[in-house]
Amino acid sequence: MKNEKNMNKYKNKIGIGLLMAAVGFGAVGCDKFLGSEPYSFTSTENFYKTADEAEIALAGCYEALHGGNNLFGRNLLFILNGGTDECITRAGISNNVTPFGLAAVSSSAAPLKAVWEGFYAGINRTNHLIAKIDAIEMGESRKEQIKAEARFLRGLYHYYLTMMFGAIPIKTEPDPEAGPRQSVQEVYEQIISDFQHAYEILPDRARIQGAANKWSAAGYLAKVGAYLGSAKVSGMGNELNFELNSFGWVDAEEAYQLVVDMTTAIIQEGGYDLTERYDFLFRETTRDAQYEECLFTIEASSATANGTYNRYSDWVPFGPASIGGGTTRWMCPLAETFDRYHANDVRRAHNMARNITVNSAVEEIGGYRYYQPTVATTPDQGYLSATKYRQRDAAQKPIPQWASDGLMPLLRYADILLLRAEALYYFDDEPEARNLLAEVRVRAVREGSMVETLNTSYHRVDFMEELLDERSRELCFESHRRFDLARFNKYTEAITSLQSTRGLHNVAVPDLQANWHPYRIWFPIPLAEMDLNAELKPQNPGYGAE
């Protein structure tokens, strides 16, 4: 009965996904879906009959990435960015947020259950589409591309699940029965297979801007290679002695060679580049710049009918929502994040700032008004906001003030260059690896300064220490830091080295440090899922005594 209940839960998610797509889901720019006849009573039995329905089903597969508030639409940003050495929260602000900001997450945390369900719902949607599309009469080329996109997304959902939870059930069939956790080796073999298939089949650019293409798959193959290689070299999780989550099986040379191969292909053939202005990567209305650099994004819609939005409000300058501000400041930058930057690095002023008011200066970009936050010169005076994203004046958009129709970069060319630097260093080419760090820094130089200033300031004798710092400077608050600290086996060191006496937000550091234990590199398997499926045992180490 429990297994049946678990299966039906994901069946219901399929119908919801198809309905959202049919009524006008715009997450991949699918304007042709707008105004389509709603499939209010859609089921998997009477769907998947036509080419149009295949496209609608594919849109539903993409929608799972957004996941309303549960995944990248909002909550996953708290879950993945909080509790690192980049940002922190304080006790008592929210039962759903505080545990992630202070590394106090338990297996009963509702947001974790929602993430688990959301990603597996996405996997199930892809499995239905892959299983049913062969019977649809449509062009063979497009049919194969749709299957490849679905496999890319299936790989991506498994990828995030395993980085968060370690060993997980692998699902490659529609409406699967509940099953046991499978080792990270088995999971990554499936992920690589899906990404590799997508890399071989997908075109250089998708028919719809924002959808996966050949280089999206290549980029995630590089991400997988770097994750596996670094986890093996660093001994990630070895002290936990938990075989299901072990990386002892990894061939680090083979993993890093995958990084070199994929990044070489992307650089030489992909057609991506570092866009000129760093801040244009994170504004609502600068999509041309974003698509120049981003290999994969999470899109949002400006159609109020479906409400498929991204929610930046916790990662924008603090201030009135009516002028593009956020009103919570639940996750705040740590002083250590601020201190990683030289004053002449424009990324500091963009990623961390103070508030905006109706009296703030206004910058007009392409006819849109952006209120400019007060620049922070120290983390010790006034309250810092994590200001990675910027929303235009709410009077200029047709959706609610708190919502955003801007995209969210998930994989950028800058990350590709940093991954390549990591792999080249592994293969003893430190000079070229350092050149790649310098290449990423060039656009970060404040006008009137030189990149050599940053190179000198940021130089570390230990290249890997410098690389990890540079990844934080470039990618902070983009949901990478947790995984970087874990795979380099630097998490405990990063948390224990935080200071509570510098920076107004660092007062919560003692709580974070008291809650931190090495086993927290993994999240616990949600208790509700274990109640439904006894085969998910054993729980990840450290969480069994809750």
Coordinates of C-alpha atoms in Angstrom, one line a residue:
M1 CA 0.0 0.0 0.0
K2 CA 2.8 2.4 0.8
N3 CA 4.5 1.7 -2.5
E4 CA 1.2 2.3 -4.3
K5 CA 0.8 5.6 -2.5
N6 CA 4.3 6.7 -3.4
M7 CA 3.7 5.8 -7.1
N8 CA 0.4 7.6 -7.3
K9 CA 1.9 10.7 -5.8
Y10 CA 4.2 11.0 -8.8
K11 CA 1.5 10.0 -11.3
N12 CA -0.4 13.0 -10.0
K13 CA 2.6 15.2 -10.5
I14 CA 2.7 14.2 -14.2
G15 CA -0.9 15.4 -14.8
I16 CA -0.1 18.7 -13.1
G17 CA 3.0 19.2 -15.3
L18 CA 1.0 18.6 -18.5
L19 CA -1.7 21.0 -17.4
M20 CA 0.7 23.8 -16.6
A21 CA 2.4 23.3 -20.0
A22 CA -0.9 23.3 -21.9
V23 CA -2.3 26.5 -20.3
G24 CA 0.7 28.5 -21.3
F25 CA 3.9 27.6 -19.5
G26 CA 6.6 30.0 -20.8
A27 CA 9.6 28.6 -19.0
V28 CA 11.4 27.8 -22.3
G29 CA 9.9 30.6 -24.3
C30 CA 7.3 28.4 -25.8
D31 CA 5.0 31.1 -27.1
K32 CA 3.1 28.6 -29.2
F33 CA 1.8 27.0 -26.0
L34 CA 0.1 30.3 -24.9
G35 CA -3.6 30.1 -25.4
S36 CA -3.5 26.3 -26.0
E37 CA -6.6 24.4 -24.9
P38 CA -6.2 23.4 -21.2
Y39 CA -5.9 19.7 -20.6
S40 CA -7.8 19.9 -17.4
F41 CA -8.3 16.2 -17.1
T42 CA -5.1 15.1 -18.7
S43 CA -3.9 11.6 -17.9
T44 CA -0.9 9.6 -19.3
E45 CA -3.4 7.2 -21.0
N46 CA -5.0 9.8 -23.3
F47 CA -2.0 12.1 -23.8
Y48 CA 1.1 11.6 -26.0
K49 CA -0.9 11.2 -29.2
T50 CA 0.3 14.1 -31.4
A51 CA 3.5 16.1 -32.1
D52 CA 2.0 19.1 -30.3
E53 CA 1.3 17.0 -27.2
A54 CA 4.9 15.8 -27.3
E55 CA 6.1 19.4 -27.2
I56 CA 3.7 20.3 -24.4
A57 CA 4.9 17.3 -22.4
L58 CA 8.5 18.5 -22.9
A59 CA 7.6 21.9 -21.6
G60 CA 6.2 20.1 -18.5
C61 CA 9.6 18.3 -18.1
Y62 CA 11.3 21.7 -18.0
E63 CA 8.8 23.2 -15.6
A64 CA 9.9 20.7 -13.0
L65 CA 13.2 22.5 -12.7
H66 CA 11.4 25.6 -11.6
G67 CA 9.1 23.6 -9.3
G68 CA 7.0 26.6 -8.1
N69 CA 8.5 27.7 -4.8
N70 CA 10.0 24.3 -4.0
L71 CA 12.9 24.1 -6.3
F72 CA 14.9 26.8 -8.2
G73 CA 11.7 29.0 -8.2
R74 CA 12.8 29.9 -4.7
N75 CA 13.4 27.4 -1.9
L76 CA 16.3 25.5 -3.4
L77 CA 18.3 28.7 -3.3
F78 CA 18.0 28.8 0.5
I79 CA 18.8 25.1 0.7
L80 CA 21.9 25.1 -1.4
N81 CA 23.3 28.5 -0.6
G82 CA 22.7 28.6 3.2
G83 CA 24.9 27.1 5.8
T84 CA 28.2 27.7 3.8
D85 CA 30.9 30.3 4.3
E86 CA 29.1 32.6 1.9
C87 CA 25.9 33.4 3.6
I88 CA 24.1 32.8 6.9
T89 CA 20.7 33.4 8.5
R90 CA 19.7 33.9 12.1
A91 CA 17.6 32.0 14.6
G92 CA 13.9 32.4 14.6
I93 CA 13.2 34.0 11.3
S94 CA 11.5 31.1 9.5
N95 CA 11.1 27.4 10.4
N96 CA 11.7 26.5 6.7
V97 CA 14.8 28.8 6.2
T98 CA 16.7 29.0 9.5
P99 CA 17.7 25.3 9.7
F100 CA 19.4 25.6 6.2
G101 CA 21.2 28.8 7.1
L102 CA 22.5 27.3 10.4
A103 CA 23.2 23.7 9.3
A104 CA 20.5 22.4 11.6
V105 CA 18.5 20.4 9.0
S106 CA 16.7 17.3 10.1
S107 CA 15.1 14.5 8.1
S108 CA 11.7 16.0 8.9
A109 CA 12.4 19.3 7.2
A110 CA 9.4 20.0 4.9
P111 CA 11.5 21.8 2.2
L112 CA 13.7 18.7 1.8
K113 CA 10.6 16.5 1.2
A114 CA 9.4 19.0 -1.4
V115 CA 12.8 18.9 -3.2
W116 CA 12.8 15.1 -3.2
E117 CA 9.2 15.0 -4.6
G118 CA 9.8 17.8 -7.1
F119 CA 12.9 16.3 -8.7
Y120 CA 11.4 12.8 -8.8
A121 CA 8.2 14.2 -10.4
G122 CA 10.5 15.8 -13.0
I123 CA 12.2 12.5 -13.6
N124 CA 8.9 10.7 -14.0
R125 CA 7.7 13.3 -16.5
T126 CA 10.8 12.6 -18.6
N127 CA 10.4 8.9 -18.3
H128 CA 6.8 9.1 -19.6
L129 CA 7.8 11.2 -22.5
I130 CA 10.8 9.0 -23.4
A131 CA 8.5 5.9 -23.2
K132 CA 5.6 7.3 -25.2
I133 CA 7.2 9.4 -27.9
D134 CA 8.2 6.6 -30.3
A135 CA 4.5 5.8 -30.9
I136 CA 3.8 9.5 -32.0
E137 CA 3.7 10.3 -35.7
M138 CA 6.1 13.2 -36.1
G139 CA 9.4 14.0 -37.7
E140 CA 12.1 11.6 -36.7
S141 CA 14.7 14.2 -36.2
R142 CA 12.6 16.3 -33.8
K143 CA 11.5 13.1 -32.1
E144 CA 15.1 12.1 -31.3
Q145 CA 15.9 15.7 -30.1
I146 CA 12.9 15.6 -27.8
K147 CA 14.1 12.3 -26.3
A148 CA 17.6 13.7 -25.9
E149 CA 16.3 16.8 -24.2
A150 CA 14.2 14.6 -21.9
R151 CA 17.3 12.5 -21.1
F152 CA 19.3 15.6 -20.4
L153 CA 16.7 16.8 -17.9
R154 CA 16.5 13.3 -16.4
G155 CA 20.2 13.3 -15.9
L156 CA 20.1 16.8 -14.4
Y157 CA 17.4 15.9 -11.9
H158 CA 19.4 12.8 -10.8
Y159 CA 22.5 15.0 -10.7
Y160 CA 21.1 17.4 -8.1
L161 CA 19.5 14.7 -6.1
T162 CA 22.7 12.7 -5.7
M163 CA 24.8 15.8 -4.9
M164 CA 22.3 16.6 -2.1
F165 CA 21.5 13.1 -0.8
G166 CA 24.2 10.8 -2.0
A167 CA 22.9 7.3 -2.9
I168 CA 19.4 7.6 -4.3
P169 CA 17.0 5.4 -6.3
I170 CA 17.5 5.6 -10.0
K171 CA 14.3 5.9 -12.0
T172 CA 14.3 5.3 -15.8
E173 CA 10.8 3.9 -16.2
P174 CA 7.4 5.6 -16.0
D175 CA 5.5 5.4 -12.6
P176 CA 8.3 3.3 -11.1
E177 CA 7.7 1.2 -8.0
A178 CA 9.5 2.3 -4.9
G179 CA 13.0 1.0 -4.8
P180 CA 16.2 0.9 -2.8
R181 CA 19.0 3.5 -2.7
Q182 CA 21.6 2.8 -5.3
S183 CA 25.2 3.7 -4.9
V184 CA 26.6 7.0 -6.1
Q185 CA 28.6 5.0 -8.6
E186 CA 25.5 3.6 -10.2
V187 CA 23.8 7.0 -10.1
Y188 CA 26.6 8.7 -11.8
E189 CA 26.9 6.0 -14.5
Q190 CA 23.2 6.7 -15.3
I191 CA 23.7 10.5 -15.3
I192 CA 26.8 10.3 -17.6
S193 CA 24.8 8.0 -19.9
D194 CA 22.0 10.5 -20.2
F195 CA 24.2 13.6 -20.6
Q196 CA 26.4 11.8 -23.2
H197 CA 23.3 10.8 -25.2
A198 CA 22.1 14.4 -25.1
Y199 CA 25.6 15.6 -26.2
E200 CA 25.6 13.3 -29.2
I201 CA 22.1 14.1 -30.4
L202 CA 21.2 17.7 -29.6
P203 CA 22.0 20.6 -32.0
D204 CA 24.4 23.5 -31.2
R205 CA 21.4 25.7 -30.4
A206 CA 17.9 24.7 -29.4
R207 CA 14.9 25.7 -31.4
I208 CA 13.7 27.7 -28.4
Q209 CA 16.0 30.0 -26.5
G210 CA 16.7 28.6 -23.0
A211 CA 16.2 25.0 -23.8
A212 CA 19.0 22.5 -23.6
N213 CA 21.4 22.0 -26.4
K214 CA 24.6 20.1 -27.2
W215 CA 26.7 22.4 -25.1
S216 CA 24.4 22.3 -22.1
A217 CA 25.1 18.6 -22.0
A218 CA 28.8 19.0 -22.6
G219 CA 28.9 21.5 -19.7
Y220 CA 27.3 19.2 -17.3
L221 CA 29.5 16.4 -18.3
A222 CA 32.4 18.7 -17.4
K223 CA 30.7 19.4 -14.1
V224 CA 30.2 15.7 -13.4
G225 CA 33.9 15.0 -14.2
A226 CA 35.2 17.7 -11.9
Y227 CA 32.9 16.7 -9.1
L228 CA 34.0 13.0 -9.3
G229 CA 37.6 13.8 -9.8
S230 CA 37.9 16.2 -6.9
A231 CA 35.8 13.9 -4.6
K232 CA 38.2 11.1 -5.3
V233 CA 41.4 13.2 -4.9
S234 CA 40.2 14.9 -1.7
G235 CA 38.7 11.8 -0.1
M236 CA 35.3 13.4 0.2
G237 CA 33.3 11.6 2.9
N238 CA 35.9 8.9 3.6
E239 CA 35.7 9.5 7.3
L240 CA 32.0 8.6 7.3
N241 CA 32.7 5.1 6.2
F242 CA 29.4 4.8 4.3
E243 CA 29.9 2.7 1.3
L244 CA 26.8 3.8 -0.6
N245 CA 28.2 7.3 -0.8
S246 CA 31.8 6.3 -1.5
F247 CA 33.9 7.8 -4.3
G248 CA 36.6 5.1 -4.0
W249 CA 35.6 3.7 -7.4
V250 CA 36.4 6.9 -9.3
D251 CA 39.3 7.0 -11.7
A252 CA 40.4 10.6 -11.1
E253 CA 42.5 10.8 -14.3
E254 CA 39.6 9.6 -16.4
A255 CA 37.2 12.0 -14.7
Y256 CA 39.4 15.1 -15.2
Q257 CA 40.1 14.0 -18.8
L258 CA 36.4 14.3 -19.4
V259 CA 36.5 17.8 -18.1
V260 CA 39.4 18.7 -20.5
D261 CA 37.6 17.1 -23.4
M262 CA 34.3 18.7 -22.8
T263 CA 35.7 22.2 -22.0
T264 CA 37.9 22.0 -25.1
A265 CA 34.9 21.3 -27.3
I266 CA 32.8 24.1 -25.7
I267 CA 35.6 26.7 -26.0
Q268 CA 36.5 25.8 -29.6
E269 CA 33.0 25.1 -31.0
G270 CA 30.4 26.2 -28.6
G271 CA 30.2 29.9 -29.5
Y272 CA 29.9 31.1 -25.9
D273 CA 31.9 33.9 -24.3
L274 CA 32.2 35.9 -21.2
T275 CA 29.6 38.7 -21.6
E276 CA 31.1 42.2 -21.2
R277 CA 29.2 43.3 -18.1
Y278 CA 29.1 40.9 -15.1
D279 CA 25.9 42.6 -13.7
F280 CA 24.0 42.0 -17.0
L281 CA 24.1 38.3 -16.2
F282 CA 21.6 38.8 -13.3
R283 CA 19.2 41.5 -14.4
E284 CA 15.7 40.8 -15.5
T285 CA 15.9 42.5 -18.9
T286 CA 19.4 41.7 -20.2
R287 CA 18.7 38.4 -21.9
D288 CA 21.0 38.9 -24.9
A289 CA 24.0 39.2 -22.6
Q290 CA 22.8 36.2 -20.5
Y291 CA 22.4 34.0 -23.6
E292 CA 25.9 35.0 -24.8
E293 CA 27.4 33.4 -21.7
C294 CA 24.8 31.0 -20.2
L295 CA 24.9 27.4 -21.4
F296 CA 21.7 26.6 -19.5
T297 CA 19.1 28.8 -17.7
I298 CA 15.9 28.5 -15.8
E299 CA 13.4 30.7 -17.6
A300 CA 10.3 32.4 -16.2
S301 CA 7.1 33.8 -17.7
S302 CA 5.6 37.3 -17.9
A303 CA 2.2 35.8 -18.5
T304 CA 0.1 36.3 -15.3
A305 CA -2.2 33.5 -16.3
N306 CA 0.2 30.7 -15.4
G307 CA 2.4 32.5 -12.7
T308 CA 5.5 30.6 -13.6
Y309 CA 8.0 33.1 -12.0
N310 CA 11.4 33.1 -10.5
R311 CA 11.5 34.7 -7.1
Y312 CA 14.6 36.8 -6.6
S313 CA 13.2 38.8 -3.6
D314 CA 15.6 37.3 -1.1
W315 CA 18.7 37.8 -3.3
V316 CA 18.1 41.4 -4.4
P317 CA 18.9 44.7 -2.6
F318 CA 16.8 45.2 0.5
G319 CA 14.1 47.8 -0.1
P320 CA 10.5 48.4 -1.2
A321 CA 9.2 45.8 -3.6
S322 CA 7.6 48.6 -5.6
I323 CA 11.0 49.7 -6.8
G324 CA 12.5 46.2 -7.3
G325 CA 13.7 45.5 -3.8
G326 CA 13.4 42.5 -1.5
T327 CA 11.8 42.6 1.8
T328 CA 13.1 39.6 3.8
R329 CA 16.9 39.6 4.0
W330 CA 16.7 36.0 5.4
M331 CA 20.1 35.0 4.0
C332 CA 22.9 37.5 4.4
P333 CA 26.5 37.6 3.2
L334 CA 29.2 36.7 5.7
A335 CA 32.2 39.0 6.2
E336 CA 34.4 36.3 4.8
T337 CA 32.6 36.5 1.4
F338 CA 33.0 40.3 1.3
D339 CA 36.7 40.0 2.3
R340 CA 37.5 37.7 -0.6
Y341 CA 37.2 40.6 -3.0
H342 CA 39.7 43.4 -3.7
A343 CA 38.0 46.8 -3.6
N344 CA 38.7 47.2 -7.4
D345 CA 36.7 44.0 -8.2
V346 CA 33.3 45.1 -9.5
R347 CA 31.8 41.8 -8.5
R348 CA 31.9 42.8 -4.9
A349 CA 29.7 45.8 -5.3
H350 CA 27.3 43.8 -7.5
N351 CA 27.0 40.7 -5.3
M352 CA 26.8 42.4 -1.9
A353 CA 25.3 45.9 -1.2
R354 CA 23.1 47.8 1.2
N355 CA 19.6 48.9 0.6
I356 CA 17.6 50.8 -2.0
T357 CA 15.0 53.5 -1.4
V358 CA 12.8 55.7 -3.5
N359 CA 15.6 58.3 -3.3
S360 CA 18.3 55.9 -4.7
A361 CA 20.0 56.7 -7.9
V362 CA 18.4 55.1 -11.0
E363 CA 20.2 53.4 -13.9
E364 CA 18.3 53.0 -17.1
I365 CA 19.1 49.9 -19.1
G366 CA 17.3 49.4 -22.4
G367 CA 14.5 51.6 -21.3
Y368 CA 14.1 49.9 -17.9
R369 CA 14.7 51.5 -14.5
Y370 CA 16.9 49.9 -11.9
Y371 CA 17.3 51.5 -8.5
Q372 CA 20.9 51.4 -7.4
P373 CA 21.7 50.2 -3.9
T374 CA 24.1 51.9 -1.5
V375 CA 27.6 50.6 -2.1
A376 CA 29.1 48.7 0.8
T377 CA 32.8 49.4 1.7
T378 CA 32.9 47.2 4.7
P379 CA 30.8 44.4 6.1
D380 CA 30.9 46.0 9.6
Q381 CA 28.7 49.0 9.0
G382 CA 25.0 48.7 8.1
Y383 CA 23.2 45.5 6.9
L384 CA 24.5 43.8 3.8
S385 CA 22.2 42.1 1.4
A386 CA 23.1 39.3 -1.0
T387 CA 22.3 41.3 -4.2
K388 CA 23.1 38.8 -6.9
Y389 CA 20.0 39.5 -8.9
R390 CA 18.4 42.9 -9.8
Q391 CA 14.8 43.6 -10.5
R392 CA 13.5 46.5 -12.5
D393 CA 11.1 49.1 -11.2
A394 CA 7.9 47.1 -10.5
A395 CA 5.8 49.7 -12.3
Q396 CA 7.4 48.5 -15.5
K397 CA 6.4 44.9 -15.4
P398 CA 3.0 43.2 -15.7
I399 CA 3.4 40.7 -12.9
P400 CA 3.3 40.9 -9.1
Q401 CA 5.9 43.1 -7.4
W402 CA 7.5 40.1 -5.6
A403 CA 7.8 38.0 -8.8
S404 CA 10.4 38.0 -11.5
D405 CA 10.1 37.1 -15.2
G406 CA 13.9 37.2 -15.4
L407 CA 15.9 34.0 -16.1
M408 CA 18.3 32.3 -13.6
P409 CA 21.7 31.2 -14.9
L410 CA 22.4 27.6 -14.0
L411 CA 25.5 27.0 -16.0
R412 CA 27.8 29.8 -17.3
Y413 CA 30.8 30.0 -19.5
A414 CA 32.8 31.4 -16.6
D415 CA 32.2 28.2 -14.7
I416 CA 33.4 26.2 -17.8
L417 CA 36.7 28.2 -17.7
L418 CA 37.2 27.6 -14.0
L419 CA 36.4 23.8 -14.4
R420 CA 39.0 23.7 -17.1
A421 CA 41.6 25.4 -14.9
E422 CA 40.9 22.8 -12.2
A423 CA 41.4 19.9 -14.7
L424 CA 44.6 21.4 -16.2
Y425 CA 46.1 21.9 -12.8
Y426 CA 45.4 18.2 -12.1
F427 CA 47.4 17.4 -15.2
D428 CA 50.3 19.6 -14.1
D429 CA 49.7 22.6 -16.3
E430 CA 49.5 25.2 -13.6
P431 CA 50.6 28.2 -15.8
E432 CA 47.6 27.7 -18.2
A433 CA 45.3 27.1 -15.3
R434 CA 46.4 30.4 -13.8
N435 CA 45.9 32.1 -17.2
L436 CA 42.2 30.9 -17.1
L437 CA 41.7 32.5 -13.7
A438 CA 43.1 35.7 -15.1
E439 CA 40.7 35.5 -18.1
V440 CA 37.7 35.2 -15.8
R441 CA 38.9 38.3 -13.8
V442 CA 39.4 40.6 -16.7
R443 CA 35.8 41.9 -16.8
A444 CA 35.8 42.2 -13.0
V445 CA 38.4 44.9 -13.0
R446 CA 37.0 48.3 -12.0
E447 CA 37.6 51.0 -14.6
G448 CA 41.0 52.6 -14.1
S449 CA 42.5 49.5 -12.6
M450 CA 44.3 46.5 -14.1
V451 CA 43.8 42.8 -13.9
E452 CA 47.3 42.4 -12.6
T453 CA 46.1 44.1 -9.4
L454 CA 43.5 41.4 -8.9
N455 CA 45.9 38.6 -9.9
T456 CA 48.5 39.8 -7.3
S457 CA 45.9 40.3 -4.6
Y458 CA 44.3 36.9 -5.2
H459 CA 47.4 34.8 -5.7
R460 CA 47.9 31.8 -3.4
V461 CA 50.8 29.5 -3.4
D462 CA 48.3 26.7 -3.2
F463 CA 46.5 26.9 -6.6
M464 CA 43.5 24.9 -5.4
E465 CA 43.0 27.3 -2.5
E466 CA 43.1 30.2 -5.0
L467 CA 40.7 28.3 -7.4
L468 CA 38.1 27.7 -4.6
D469 CA 38.2 31.4 -3.7
E470 CA 37.8 32.4 -7.3
R471 CA 34.9 30.1 -7.8
S472 CA 33.2 31.9 -4.8
R473 CA 34.0 35.4 -6.1
E474 CA 32.6 34.6 -9.5
L475 CA 29.7 32.2 -8.6
C476 CA 28.6 33.2 -5.1
F477 CA 24.9 32.7 -4.3
E478 CA 24.4 30.7 -7.5
S479 CA 24.0 27.4 -5.6
H480 CA 27.6 26.1 -6.3
R481 CA 29.4 26.7 -3.0
R482 CA 27.9 23.9 -0.9
F483 CA 28.9 21.3 -3.6
D484 CA 32.4 22.9 -4.0
L485 CA 33.2 22.8 -0.3
A486 CA 32.0 19.2 -0.1
R487 CA 33.8 17.9 -3.2
F488 CA 37.1 19.5 -2.2
N489 CA 36.7 18.2 1.4
K490 CA 37.0 21.8 2.7
Y491 CA 33.6 22.2 4.3
T492 CA 34.6 21.6 7.9
E493 CA 37.6 23.8 7.5
A494 CA 35.5 26.6 6.0
I495 CA 32.9 26.6 8.7
T496 CA 35.3 26.3 11.7
S497 CA 37.5 29.2 10.3
L498 CA 34.5 31.7 10.3
Q499 CA 34.8 34.6 12.7
S500 CA 32.0 35.8 14.9
T501 CA 33.5 39.3 15.6
R502 CA 33.7 40.6 12.1
G503 CA 30.6 41.6 10.1
L504 CA 27.2 42.4 11.5
H505 CA 25.8 39.1 10.2
N506 CA 28.6 36.9 11.6
V507 CA 27.0 37.1 15.0
A508 CA 25.2 33.9 14.1
V509 CA 28.4 32.0 13.3
P510 CA 28.6 30.3 16.7
D511 CA 25.2 28.7 16.1
L512 CA 26.3 27.5 12.6
Q513 CA 29.6 26.1 14.0
A514 CA 27.8 24.4 16.9
N515 CA 25.5 22.6 14.5
W516 CA 28.1 21.7 11.9
H517 CA 29.4 18.1 11.7
P518 CA 31.2 16.5 8.7
Y519 CA 28.3 14.2 8.0
R520 CA 26.3 17.3 6.9
I521 CA 28.0 17.3 3.5
W522 CA 24.9 15.2 2.7
F523 CA 21.3 16.1 3.5
P524 CA 19.2 13.4 5.2
I525 CA 16.8 11.3 3.2
P526 CA 13.4 12.9 4.0
L527 CA 11.7 11.0 6.8
A528 CA 8.4 11.0 5.1
E529 CA 9.9 9.3 2.1
M530 CA 11.5 6.6 4.3
D531 CA 8.1 6.0 5.9
L532 CA 6.7 5.4 2.4
N533 CA 9.6 3.3 1.2
A534 CA 11.4 1.1 3.7
E535 CA 14.0 0.3 1.0
L536 CA 15.5 3.8 1.4
K537 CA 17.3 2.7 4.5
P538 CA 19.9 3.1 5.7
Q539 CA 19.7 6.8 6.4
N540 CA 22.8 8.9 5.7
P541 CA 25.3 8.8 8.6
G542 CA 24.7 11.1 11.5
Y543 CA 20.9 11.5 11.1
G544 CA 19.8 8.2 12.5
A545 CA 19.6 9.5 16.1
E546 CA 17.1 12.3 15.4

